[in-house]
Coordinates of C-alpha atoms and ligand atoms in Angstrom, one line a residue:
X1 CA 119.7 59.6 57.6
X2 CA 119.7 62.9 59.4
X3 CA 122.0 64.1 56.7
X4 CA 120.0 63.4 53.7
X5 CA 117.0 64.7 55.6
X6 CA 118.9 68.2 55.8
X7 CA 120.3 67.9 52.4
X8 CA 116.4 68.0 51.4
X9 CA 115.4 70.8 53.6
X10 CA 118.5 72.8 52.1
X11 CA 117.0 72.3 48.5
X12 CA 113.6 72.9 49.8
X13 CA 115.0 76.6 50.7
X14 CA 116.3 76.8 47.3
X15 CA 113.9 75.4 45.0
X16 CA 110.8 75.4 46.2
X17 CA 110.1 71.7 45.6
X18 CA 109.6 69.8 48.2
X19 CA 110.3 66.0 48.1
X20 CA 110.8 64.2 51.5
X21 CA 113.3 60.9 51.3
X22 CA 110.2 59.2 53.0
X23 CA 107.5 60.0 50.1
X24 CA 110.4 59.3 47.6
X25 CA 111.7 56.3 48.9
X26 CA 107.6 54.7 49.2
X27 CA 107.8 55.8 45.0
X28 CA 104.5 58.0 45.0
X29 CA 103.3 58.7 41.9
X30 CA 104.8 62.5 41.7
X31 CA 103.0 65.0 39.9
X32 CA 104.3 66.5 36.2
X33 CA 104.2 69.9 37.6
X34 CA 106.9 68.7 40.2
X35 CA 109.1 67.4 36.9
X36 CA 108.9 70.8 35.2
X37 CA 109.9 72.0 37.9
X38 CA 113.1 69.4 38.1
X39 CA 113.2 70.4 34.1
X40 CA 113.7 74.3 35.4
X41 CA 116.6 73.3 37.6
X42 CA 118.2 71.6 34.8
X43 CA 116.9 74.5 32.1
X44 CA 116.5 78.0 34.2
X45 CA 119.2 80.8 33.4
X46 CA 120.0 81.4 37.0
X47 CA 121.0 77.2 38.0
X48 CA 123.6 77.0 35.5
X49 CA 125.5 76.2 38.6
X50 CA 123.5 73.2 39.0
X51 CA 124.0 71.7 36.1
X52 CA 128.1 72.9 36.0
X53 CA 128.0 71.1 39.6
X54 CA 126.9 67.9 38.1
X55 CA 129.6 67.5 36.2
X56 CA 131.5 67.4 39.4
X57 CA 134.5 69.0 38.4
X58 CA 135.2 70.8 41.9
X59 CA 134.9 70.3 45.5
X60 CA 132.8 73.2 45.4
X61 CA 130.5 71.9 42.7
X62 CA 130.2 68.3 43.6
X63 CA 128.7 69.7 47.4
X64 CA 126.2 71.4 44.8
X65 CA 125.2 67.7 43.0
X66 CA 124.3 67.1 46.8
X67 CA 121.1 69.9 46.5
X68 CA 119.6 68.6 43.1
X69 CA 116.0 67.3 44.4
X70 CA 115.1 63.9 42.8
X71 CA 111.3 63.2 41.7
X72 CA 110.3 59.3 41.7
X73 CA 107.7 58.7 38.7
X74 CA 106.1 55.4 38.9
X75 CA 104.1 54.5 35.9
X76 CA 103.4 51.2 34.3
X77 CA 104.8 49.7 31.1
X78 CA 101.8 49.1 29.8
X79 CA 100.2 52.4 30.5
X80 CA 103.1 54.9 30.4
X81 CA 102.9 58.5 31.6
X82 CA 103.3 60.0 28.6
X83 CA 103.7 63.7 30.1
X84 CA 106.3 62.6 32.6
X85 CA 108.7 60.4 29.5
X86 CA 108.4 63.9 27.5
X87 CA 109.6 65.9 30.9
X88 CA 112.5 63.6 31.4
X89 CA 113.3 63.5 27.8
X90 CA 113.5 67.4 28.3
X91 CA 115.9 67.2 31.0
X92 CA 118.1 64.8 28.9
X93 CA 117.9 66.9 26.0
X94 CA 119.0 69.9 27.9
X95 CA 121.9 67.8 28.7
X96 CA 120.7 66.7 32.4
X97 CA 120.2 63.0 33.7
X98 CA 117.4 60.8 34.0
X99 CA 117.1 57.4 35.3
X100 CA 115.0 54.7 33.4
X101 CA 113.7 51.1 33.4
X102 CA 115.5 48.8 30.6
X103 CA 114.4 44.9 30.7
X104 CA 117.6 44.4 32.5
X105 CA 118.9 46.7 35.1
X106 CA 118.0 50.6 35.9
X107 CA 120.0 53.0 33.8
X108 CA 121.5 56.3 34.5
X109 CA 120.8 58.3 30.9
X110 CA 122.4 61.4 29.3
X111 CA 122.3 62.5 26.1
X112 CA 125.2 60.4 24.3
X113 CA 125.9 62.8 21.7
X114 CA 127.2 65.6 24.4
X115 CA 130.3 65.3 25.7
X116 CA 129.2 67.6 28.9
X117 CA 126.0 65.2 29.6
X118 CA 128.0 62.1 29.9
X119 CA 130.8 63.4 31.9
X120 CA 127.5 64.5 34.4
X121 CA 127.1 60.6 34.4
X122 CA 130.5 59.9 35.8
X123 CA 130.1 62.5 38.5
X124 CA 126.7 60.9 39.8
X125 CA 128.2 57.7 39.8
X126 CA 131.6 57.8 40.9
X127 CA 132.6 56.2 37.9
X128 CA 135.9 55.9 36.4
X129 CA 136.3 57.8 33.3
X130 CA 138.0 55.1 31.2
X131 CA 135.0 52.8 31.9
X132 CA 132.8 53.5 28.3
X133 CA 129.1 53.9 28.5
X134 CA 126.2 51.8 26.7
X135 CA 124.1 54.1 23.8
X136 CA 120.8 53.2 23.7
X137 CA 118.9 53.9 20.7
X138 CA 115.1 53.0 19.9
X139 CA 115.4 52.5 15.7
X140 CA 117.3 50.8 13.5
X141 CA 118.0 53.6 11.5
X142 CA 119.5 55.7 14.2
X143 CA 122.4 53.1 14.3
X144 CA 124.2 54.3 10.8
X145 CA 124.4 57.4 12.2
X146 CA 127.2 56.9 14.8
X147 CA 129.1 54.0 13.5
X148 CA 131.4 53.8 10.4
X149 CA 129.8 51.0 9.3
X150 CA 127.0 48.1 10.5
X151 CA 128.7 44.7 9.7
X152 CA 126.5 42.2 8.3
X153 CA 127.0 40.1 12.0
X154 CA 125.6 43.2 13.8
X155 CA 122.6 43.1 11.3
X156 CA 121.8 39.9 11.6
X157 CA 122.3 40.2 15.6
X158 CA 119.8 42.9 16.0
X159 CA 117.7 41.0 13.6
X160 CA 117.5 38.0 16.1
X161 CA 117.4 39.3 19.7
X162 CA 117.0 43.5 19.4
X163 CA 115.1 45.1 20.8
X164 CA 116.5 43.1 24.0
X165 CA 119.0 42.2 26.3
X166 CA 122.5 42.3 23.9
X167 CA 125.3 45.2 23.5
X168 CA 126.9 45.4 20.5
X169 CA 130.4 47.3 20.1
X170 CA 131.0 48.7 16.8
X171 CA 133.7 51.4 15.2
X172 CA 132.3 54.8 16.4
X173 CA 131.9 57.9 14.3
X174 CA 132.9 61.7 15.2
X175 CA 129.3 62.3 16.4
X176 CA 129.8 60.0 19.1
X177 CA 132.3 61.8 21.8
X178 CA 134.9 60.5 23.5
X179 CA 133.5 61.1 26.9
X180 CA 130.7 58.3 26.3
X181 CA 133.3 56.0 25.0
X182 CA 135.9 56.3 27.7
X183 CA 138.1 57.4 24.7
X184 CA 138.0 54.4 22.9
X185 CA 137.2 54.5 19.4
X186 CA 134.3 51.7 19.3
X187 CA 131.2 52.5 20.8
X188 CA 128.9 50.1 22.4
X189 CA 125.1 50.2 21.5
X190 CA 121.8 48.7 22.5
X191 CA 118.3 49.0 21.5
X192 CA 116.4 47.9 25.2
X193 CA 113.0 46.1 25.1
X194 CA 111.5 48.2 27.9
X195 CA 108.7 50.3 26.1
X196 CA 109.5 53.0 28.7
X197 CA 113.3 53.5 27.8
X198 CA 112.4 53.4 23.8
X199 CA 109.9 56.2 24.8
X200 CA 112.5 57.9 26.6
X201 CA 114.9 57.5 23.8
X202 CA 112.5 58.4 21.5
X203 CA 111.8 61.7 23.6
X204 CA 115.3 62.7 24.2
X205 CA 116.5 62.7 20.5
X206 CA 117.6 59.5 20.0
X207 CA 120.8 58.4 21.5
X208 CA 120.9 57.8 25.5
X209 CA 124.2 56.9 26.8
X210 CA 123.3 54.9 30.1
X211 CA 125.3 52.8 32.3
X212 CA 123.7 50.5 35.3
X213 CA 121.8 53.2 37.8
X214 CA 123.9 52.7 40.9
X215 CA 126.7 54.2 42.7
X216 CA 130.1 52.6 41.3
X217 CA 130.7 49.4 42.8
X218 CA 127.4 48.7 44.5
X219 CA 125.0 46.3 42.7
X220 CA 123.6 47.2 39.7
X221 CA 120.0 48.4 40.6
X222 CA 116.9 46.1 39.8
X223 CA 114.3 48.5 41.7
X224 CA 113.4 52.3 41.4
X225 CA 114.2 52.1 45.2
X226 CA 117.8 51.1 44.6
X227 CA 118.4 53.6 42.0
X228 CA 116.8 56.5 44.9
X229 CA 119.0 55.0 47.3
X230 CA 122.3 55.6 45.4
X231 CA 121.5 58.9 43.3
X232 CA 118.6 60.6 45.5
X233 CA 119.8 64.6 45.8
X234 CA 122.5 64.2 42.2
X235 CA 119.4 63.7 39.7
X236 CA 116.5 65.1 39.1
X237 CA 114.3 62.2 38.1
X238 CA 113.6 58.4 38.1
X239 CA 111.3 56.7 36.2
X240 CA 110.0 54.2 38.2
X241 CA 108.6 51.3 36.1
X242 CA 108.7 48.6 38.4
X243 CA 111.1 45.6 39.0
X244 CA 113.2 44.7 36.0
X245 CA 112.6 41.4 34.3
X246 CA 116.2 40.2 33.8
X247 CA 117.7 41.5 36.4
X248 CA 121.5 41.2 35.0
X249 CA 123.2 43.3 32.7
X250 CA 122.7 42.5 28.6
X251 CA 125.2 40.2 27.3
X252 CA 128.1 42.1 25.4
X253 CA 129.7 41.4 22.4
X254 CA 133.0 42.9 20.6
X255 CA 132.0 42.9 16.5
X256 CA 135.2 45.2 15.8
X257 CA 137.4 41.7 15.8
X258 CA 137.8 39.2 12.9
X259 CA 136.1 36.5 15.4
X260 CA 133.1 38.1 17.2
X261 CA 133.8 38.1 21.3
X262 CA 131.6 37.7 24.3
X263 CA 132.6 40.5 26.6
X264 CA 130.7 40.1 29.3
X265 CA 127.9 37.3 29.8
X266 CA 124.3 38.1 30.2
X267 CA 121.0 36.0 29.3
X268 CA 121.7 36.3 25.7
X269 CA 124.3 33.0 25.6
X270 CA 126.9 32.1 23.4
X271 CA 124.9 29.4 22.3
X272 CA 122.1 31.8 21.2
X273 CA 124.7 34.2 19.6
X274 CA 126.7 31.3 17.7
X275 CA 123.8 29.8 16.3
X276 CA 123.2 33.1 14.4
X277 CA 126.6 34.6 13.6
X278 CA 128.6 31.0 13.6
X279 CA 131.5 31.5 15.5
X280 CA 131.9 33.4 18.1
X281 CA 135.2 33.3 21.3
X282 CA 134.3 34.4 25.0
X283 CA 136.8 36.6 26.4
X284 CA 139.0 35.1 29.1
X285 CA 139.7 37.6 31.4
X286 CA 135.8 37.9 32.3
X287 CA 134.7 34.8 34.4
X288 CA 138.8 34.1 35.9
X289 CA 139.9 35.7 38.8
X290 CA 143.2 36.0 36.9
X291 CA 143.3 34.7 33.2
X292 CA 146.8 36.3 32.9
X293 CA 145.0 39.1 30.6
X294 CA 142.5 41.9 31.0
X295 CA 139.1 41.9 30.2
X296 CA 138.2 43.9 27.1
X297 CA 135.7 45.8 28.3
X298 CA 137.5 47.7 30.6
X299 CA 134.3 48.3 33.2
X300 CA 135.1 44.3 33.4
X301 CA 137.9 44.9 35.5
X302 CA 136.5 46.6 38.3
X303 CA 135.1 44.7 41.4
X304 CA 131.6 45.2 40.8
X305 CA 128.5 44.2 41.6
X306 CA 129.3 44.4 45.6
X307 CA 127.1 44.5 48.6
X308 CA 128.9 46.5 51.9
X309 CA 129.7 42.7 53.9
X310 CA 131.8 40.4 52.8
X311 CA 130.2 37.8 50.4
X312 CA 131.7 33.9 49.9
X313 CA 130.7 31.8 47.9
X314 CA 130.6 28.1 48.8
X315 CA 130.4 25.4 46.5
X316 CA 130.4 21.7 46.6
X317 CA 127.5 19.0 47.0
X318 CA 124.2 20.4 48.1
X319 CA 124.5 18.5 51.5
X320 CA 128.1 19.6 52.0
X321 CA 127.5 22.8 51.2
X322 CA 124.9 23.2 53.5
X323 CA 126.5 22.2 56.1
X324 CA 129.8 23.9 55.7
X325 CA 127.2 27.0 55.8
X326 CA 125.5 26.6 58.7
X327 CA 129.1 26.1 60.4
X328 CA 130.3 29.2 59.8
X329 CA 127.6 30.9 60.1
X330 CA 127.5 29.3 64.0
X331 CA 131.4 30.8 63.9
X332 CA 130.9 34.1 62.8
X333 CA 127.6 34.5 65.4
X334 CA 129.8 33.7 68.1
X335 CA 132.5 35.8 67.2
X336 CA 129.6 38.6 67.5
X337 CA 128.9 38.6 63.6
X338 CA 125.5 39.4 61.6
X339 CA 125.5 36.7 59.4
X340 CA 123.1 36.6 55.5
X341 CA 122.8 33.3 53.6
X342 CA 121.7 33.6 49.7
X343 CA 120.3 29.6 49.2
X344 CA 117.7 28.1 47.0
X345 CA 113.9 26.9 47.6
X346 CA 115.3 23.3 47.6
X347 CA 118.1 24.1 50.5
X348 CA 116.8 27.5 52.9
X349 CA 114.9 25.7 55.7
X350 CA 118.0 23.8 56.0
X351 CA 119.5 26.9 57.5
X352 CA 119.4 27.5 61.1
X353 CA 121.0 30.9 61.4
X354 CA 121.4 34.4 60.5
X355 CA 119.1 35.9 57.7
X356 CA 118.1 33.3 55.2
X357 CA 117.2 34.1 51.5
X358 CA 116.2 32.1 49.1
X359 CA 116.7 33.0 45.6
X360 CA 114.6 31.0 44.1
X361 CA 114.5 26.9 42.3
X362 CA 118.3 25.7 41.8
X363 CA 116.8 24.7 37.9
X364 CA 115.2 28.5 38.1
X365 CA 117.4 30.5 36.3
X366 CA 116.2 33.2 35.0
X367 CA 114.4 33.7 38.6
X368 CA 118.1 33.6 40.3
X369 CA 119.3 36.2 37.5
X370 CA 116.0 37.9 38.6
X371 CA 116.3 38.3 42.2
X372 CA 120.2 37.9 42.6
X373 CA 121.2 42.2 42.8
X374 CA 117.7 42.3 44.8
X375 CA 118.6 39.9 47.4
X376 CA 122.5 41.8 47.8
X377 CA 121.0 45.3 48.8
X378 CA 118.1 43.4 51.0
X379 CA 120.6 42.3 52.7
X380 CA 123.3 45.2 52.6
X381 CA 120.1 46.8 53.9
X382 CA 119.9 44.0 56.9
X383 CA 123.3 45.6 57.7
X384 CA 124.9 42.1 58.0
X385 CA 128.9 41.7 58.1
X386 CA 129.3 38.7 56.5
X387 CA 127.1 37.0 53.4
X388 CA 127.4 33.1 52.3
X389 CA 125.8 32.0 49.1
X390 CA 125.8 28.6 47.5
X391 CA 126.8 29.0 44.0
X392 CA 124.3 28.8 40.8
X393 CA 126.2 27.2 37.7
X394 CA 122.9 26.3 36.0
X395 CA 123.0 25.3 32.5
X396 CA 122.0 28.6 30.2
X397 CA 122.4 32.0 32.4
X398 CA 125.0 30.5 34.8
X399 CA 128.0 31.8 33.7
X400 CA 126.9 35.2 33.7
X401 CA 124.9 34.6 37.6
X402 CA 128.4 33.5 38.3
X403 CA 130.6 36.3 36.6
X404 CA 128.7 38.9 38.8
X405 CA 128.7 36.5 41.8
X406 CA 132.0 36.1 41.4
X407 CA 133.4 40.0 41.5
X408 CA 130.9 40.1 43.9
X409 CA 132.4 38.2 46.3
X410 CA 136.1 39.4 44.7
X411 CA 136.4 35.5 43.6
X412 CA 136.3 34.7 47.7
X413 CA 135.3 31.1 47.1
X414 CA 135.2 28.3 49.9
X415 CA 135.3 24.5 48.6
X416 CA 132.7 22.9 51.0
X417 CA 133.7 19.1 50.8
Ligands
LIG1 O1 121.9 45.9 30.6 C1 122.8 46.8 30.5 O2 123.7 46.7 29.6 C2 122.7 48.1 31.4 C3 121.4 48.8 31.0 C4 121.2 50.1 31.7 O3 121.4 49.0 29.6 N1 123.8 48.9 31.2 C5 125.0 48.6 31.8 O4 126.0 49.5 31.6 O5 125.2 47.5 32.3 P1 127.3 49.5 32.4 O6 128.0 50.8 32.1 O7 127.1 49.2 33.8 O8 128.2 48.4 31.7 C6 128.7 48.7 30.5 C7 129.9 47.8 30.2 C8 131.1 48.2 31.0 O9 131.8 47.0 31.5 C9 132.0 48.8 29.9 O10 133.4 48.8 30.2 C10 131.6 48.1 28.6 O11 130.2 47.9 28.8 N2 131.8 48.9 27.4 C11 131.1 50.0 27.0 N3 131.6 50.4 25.9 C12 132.6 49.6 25.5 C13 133.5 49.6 24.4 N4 133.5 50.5 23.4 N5 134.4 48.6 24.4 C14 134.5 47.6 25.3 N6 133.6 47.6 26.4 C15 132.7 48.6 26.5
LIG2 MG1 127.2 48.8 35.8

């Protein structure tokens, strides 16, 4: 705490904007004049530094990142703040970051089309450099323009569920730089159904490359709050737009093979896909602790998705795994343990100790996909050692609540019998 609070007053001195953790951190509205002013830092002759330092390349310039001030704007889907989505589409087009709403998780956005901007976003992250990053786009027509070619699947795709929650990965073009693909030559793209991202896109030229807002590793962030928590003092802005709807990443899917494949699961299902595109094959390595081969999408392989304590998951009947709970949460009080418990509406007042969330009906499941990153950071922020959840393999979205439960708890699973 005291750190961060010094970290502010030392870009107070230098700046001349002031923006205290506390006012951030409650997400008041913040003035344009205060996002010029973020614009300048990005823009202004004299702070080239700044924006060298947020590419992190040295010990010197990553201590810099720490001194960038970050602005909070909250504005409403429905009513968006226009000045402020032009302001951040400045900074982005000036090759700085931004953080947006999309309909599933917070993004972190540079300009996809410059190698310097997306290396920024590794910096701010912490994120591997192999791990590719997600361009968003807002049109149709911007599409042709960094792939080779649009097969007639990917058409048909966008057709049924864009703009919205899917990723499609398709053979780049040389506009597209390595640096947003993690050197890969296929580049993964989405058009998001938030209107404030296809604003932002919109504002910022076209193509922002954006992966999940958070600091590599933690969960991905559902909240403007979250995002402020892991980047506050590395970028200049957040667009706060209010909880996300989904809540889990978009479903991902590899058109570059002969037989389309599901990448990573999200709340756009195989089932949905299939019945447009016909056959489709899920990757193995994604939901298996170890399939025997790694998952395509290389961010896939990463634990992910984790809160600080130690998460297990229990599974078994309902009654058993209630039980099983509640006895080791009873073990791990003694043994001088702060204990969390992620369970349902159906089971939580069956729980006796430690902090109890529910995450909403067992049959619920686009409310478990909503709340699930929420409830891991509540409780990180609970500063509890040790987290059981009962396990949520409902019929539709449950293999993709369970793939990020799953490297959540680094496949820690206890068989409650
Ligand atoms: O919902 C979402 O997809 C969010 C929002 C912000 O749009 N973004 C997101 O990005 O989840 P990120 O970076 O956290 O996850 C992107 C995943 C990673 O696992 C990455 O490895 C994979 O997509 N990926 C990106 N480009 C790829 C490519 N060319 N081939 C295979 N996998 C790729
Ligand atoms: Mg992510």
């Amino acid at each position: 705490m005291k750190a961060a609070v010094q970290t502010n007053e030392t870009a107070q001195q230098k700046t001349g904007v002031r923006v205290t953790e506390s006012e951030a951190e409650s997400s008041g509205t913040k003035t344009a004049s205060s996002m010029k002013e973020a614009s300048k830092q990005i823009s202004g002759i004299k702070t080239t530094d700044r924006v060298r330092a947020a590419s992190g390349q040295t010990a010197e310039m990553k201590e810099a990142v720490a001194q960038i001030e970050t602005v909070v704007i909250k504005m409403d889907e429905s009513d968006i703040d226009t000045d402020a989505v032009k302001q951040a589409g400045k900074i982005l087009r000036q090759g700085g970051l931004a953080a947006f709403p999309t309909e599933t998780v917070y993004g972190l956005g540079a300009d996809a089309l410059r190698a310097e901007a997306s290396r920024k976003i590794y910096a701010a992250k912490g994120r591997p450099s192999d791990n590719p990053l997600i361009v968003h786009i807002c049109c149709m027509q911007d599409l042709e323009k960094i792939v080779t070619d649009i097969p007639k699947t990917a058409k048909k795709l966008a057709e049924a569920f864009w703009p919205g929650p899917l990723t499609m990965i398709l053979k780049k073009n040389d506009k597209v730089p390595y640096e947003t693909t993690g050197g890969l030559d296929t580049v993964a793209v989405r058009m998001p159904a938030n209107k404030i991202a296809l604003a932002l896109i919109r504002e910022s030229g076209g193509y922002i490359a954006a992966p999940s807002a958070n600091t590599s590793g933690r969960p991905s962030p559902t909240l403007a709050e979250h995002v402020y928590a892991d980047m506050k003092g590395k970028i200049p802005v957040i667009l706060d737009g209010g909880q996300t709807g989904v809540g889990i990443e978009s479903s991902i899917i590899d058109l570059t093979e002969d037989i389309p494949m599901i990448l990573r699961p999200g709340c756009i299902t195989l089932d949905m896909i299939q019945n447009v595109i016909g056959q489709v094959r899920t990757d193995p390595g994604i939901i298996e602790e170890d399939s025997g081969c790694r998952p395509k999408a290389p961010g896939m392989k990463y634990k992910h998705y984790a809160p600080k304590a130690d998460l297990f998951l229990v599974e078994g009947k309902s009654e058993s795994v209630v039980k099983r709970i509640n006895q080791l949460a009873v073990q791990c009080i003694k043994e001088g343990k702060k204990v969390g418990i992620i369970g349902t509406k159906e089971t939580a007042e069956f729980y006796n100790n430690g902090i109890v969330m529910s995450i909403g009906g067992r049959q619920e499941e686009e409310v478990i996909a909503h709340n699930l990153y929420k409830i891991l950071r509540d409780l990180d922020n609970y500063d509890v050692d040790i987290i059981y959840s009962e396990s949520f393999s409902t019929p539709r979205m449950g293999q993709a609540v369970m793939n990020r439960l799953l490297k959540a708890a680094g496949h820690q699973v206890i068989e409650a019998v």
